[in-house]
Amino acid sequence: MAKFSKTGKREMPQLNTSSLPDLIFTLLFFFMIVTTMREVTLKVEFRIPVASELEKLEKKSLVTFIYVGKPMTEFRKAMGTESRIQLNDAFAEVSEIQDYIFQERASMTEEDAQQMTVSLKVDQDTKMGIVTDIKQALRQSYALKINYSANLRQ
């Protein structure tokens, strides 16, 4: 009967890592393509109203957003529960809308500034008085292209 004996210490073969950088860059490229960056941190909560007739905007880079809704729960203590206006990442008053529009136009080229559209993302429970005040401020700043954001009725 033959006896098998271990004559030497056997080592585990090394793992081939030559393709690891390719794999890492492929994953990085995938996440860069799939991920979208949020430009504005929402401080108001809103439920978008439902509509039956909608049109899609062509150039979203020419759209400036104004959010209107009740403050998030962490801001209710300081801001109350009434509907508030949010411009970029800050709460604002109606009187600040003109400056905001002029600032947005200044950041665009002259050709794009003429095509700028203001999109109102308003909570469906917001009173119409604040929307009318916003529209008056937009009219005074010559922002006459207004879009109301809504979801399509199914």
Short mmCIF file of N, CA, C and O in Angstrom, two decimals, residues 64 66 87 95-109 113 116 118 137-143:
data_model
loop_
_atom_site.label_atom_id
_atom_site.label_comp_id
_atom_site.label_asym_id
_atom_site.label_seq_id
_atom_site.Cartn_x
_atom_site.Cartn_y
_atom_site.Cartn_z
N THR A 64 -36.67 77.73 -15.57
CA THR A 64 -36.39 78.17 -14.21
C THR A 64 -37.57 77.75 -13.35
O THR A 64 -38.72 78.01 -13.71
N ILE A 66 -39.94 77.56 -9.87
CA ILE A 66 -40.41 78.19 -8.64
C ILE A 66 -41.30 77.15 -7.95
O ILE A 66 -42.27 76.68 -8.54
N LEU A 87 -37.19 79.49 -3.94
CA LEU A 87 -36.38 79.82 -5.10
C LEU A 87 -35.01 79.23 -4.86
O LEU A 87 -34.36 79.55 -3.86
N SER A 95 -41.75 89.48 -3.23
CA SER A 95 -40.94 90.64 -3.63
C SER A 95 -39.55 90.24 -4.14
O SER A 95 -38.90 91.02 -4.83
N GLU A 96 -39.08 89.05 -3.82
CA GLU A 96 -37.76 88.59 -4.24
C GLU A 96 -37.76 87.90 -5.60
O GLU A 96 -36.70 87.59 -6.15
N ILE A 97 -38.94 87.68 -6.17
CA ILE A 97 -39.04 86.94 -7.44
C ILE A 97 -38.41 87.72 -8.58
O ILE A 97 -37.70 87.15 -9.42
N GLN A 98 -38.63 89.04 -8.64
CA GLN A 98 -38.05 89.83 -9.73
C GLN A 98 -36.53 89.74 -9.74
O GLN A 98 -35.92 89.53 -10.80
N ASP A 99 -35.90 89.88 -8.59
CA ASP A 99 -34.45 89.77 -8.51
C ASP A 99 -33.98 88.38 -8.95
O ASP A 99 -32.96 88.23 -9.62
N TYR A 100 -34.73 87.37 -8.54
CA TYR A 100 -34.40 85.99 -8.92
C TYR A 100 -34.45 85.81 -10.43
O TYR A 100 -33.54 85.21 -11.02
N ILE A 101 -35.47 86.33 -11.07
CA ILE A 101 -35.62 86.20 -12.53
C ILE A 101 -34.50 86.95 -13.24
O ILE A 101 -33.88 86.44 -14.18
N PHE A 102 -34.18 88.16 -12.78
CA PHE A 102 -33.10 88.92 -13.40
C PHE A 102 -31.75 88.21 -13.23
O PHE A 102 -30.91 88.20 -14.13
N GLN A 103 -31.55 87.59 -12.08
CA GLN A 103 -30.31 86.84 -11.82
C GLN A 103 -30.23 85.61 -12.73
O GLN A 103 -29.17 85.30 -13.27
N GLU A 104 -31.34 84.92 -12.91
CA GLU A 104 -31.36 83.75 -13.79
C GLU A 104 -31.10 84.14 -15.24
O GLU A 104 -30.38 83.45 -15.95
N ARG A 105 -31.67 85.25 -15.66
CA ARG A 105 -31.43 85.72 -17.03
C ARG A 105 -29.98 86.12 -17.24
O ARG A 105 -29.42 85.91 -18.31
N ALA A 106 -29.38 86.72 -16.21
CA ALA A 106 -27.98 87.15 -16.32
C ALA A 106 -27.04 85.96 -16.48
O ALA A 106 -25.97 86.10 -17.08
N SER A 107 -27.42 84.80 -15.95
CA SER A 107 -26.56 83.63 -16.05
C SER A 107 -26.70 82.92 -17.41
O SER A 107 -25.94 82.01 -17.70
N MET A 108 -27.65 83.36 -18.23
CA MET A 108 -27.86 82.75 -19.55
C MET A 108 -27.31 83.66 -20.64
O MET A 108 -27.05 84.83 -20.41
N THR A 109 -27.16 83.09 -21.82
CA THR A 109 -26.80 83.92 -22.96
C THR A 109 -28.01 84.76 -23.34
O THR A 109 -29.15 84.44 -22.96
N ALA A 113 -31.88 83.74 -22.88
CA ALA A 113 -32.68 84.50 -21.93
C ALA A 113 -34.04 84.87 -22.52
O ALA A 113 -35.04 84.94 -21.80
N MET A 116 -36.36 81.81 -22.11
CA MET A 116 -36.51 81.28 -20.75
C MET A 116 -37.99 81.08 -20.40
O MET A 116 -38.83 81.91 -20.68
N VAL A 118 -40.55 79.99 -17.15
CA VAL A 118 -40.66 79.84 -15.70
C VAL A 118 -41.68 78.74 -15.44
O VAL A 118 -42.83 78.84 -15.87
N ALA A 137 -45.67 89.26 -10.15
CA ALA A 137 -44.23 89.54 -10.04
C ALA A 137 -43.51 89.10 -11.31
O ALA A 137 -42.58 89.79 -11.78
N LEU A 138 -43.91 87.98 -11.88
CA LEU A 138 -43.30 87.52 -13.13
C LEU A 138 -43.63 88.47 -14.29
O LEU A 138 -42.79 88.74 -15.13
N ARG A 139 -44.84 88.98 -14.29
CA ARG A 139 -45.24 89.92 -15.33
C ARG A 139 -44.42 91.20 -15.24
O ARG A 139 -43.99 91.76 -16.24
N GLN A 140 -44.15 91.67 -14.01
CA GLN A 140 -43.36 92.89 -13.82
C GLN A 140 -41.90 92.69 -14.22
O GLN A 140 -41.22 93.64 -14.59
N SER A 141 -41.41 91.46 -14.15
CA SER A 141 -40.03 91.19 -14.55
C SER A 141 -39.95 90.70 -16.00
O SER A 141 -38.91 90.22 -16.43
N TYR A 142 -41.05 90.80 -16.74
CA TYR A 142 -41.13 90.42 -18.15
C TYR A 142 -40.81 88.95 -18.41
O TYR A 142 -40.26 88.61 -19.44
N ALA A 143 -41.15 88.12 -17.45
CA ALA A 143 -41.06 86.68 -17.63
C ALA A 143 -42.46 86.21 -18.01
O ALA A 143 -43.27 85.86 -17.15
#
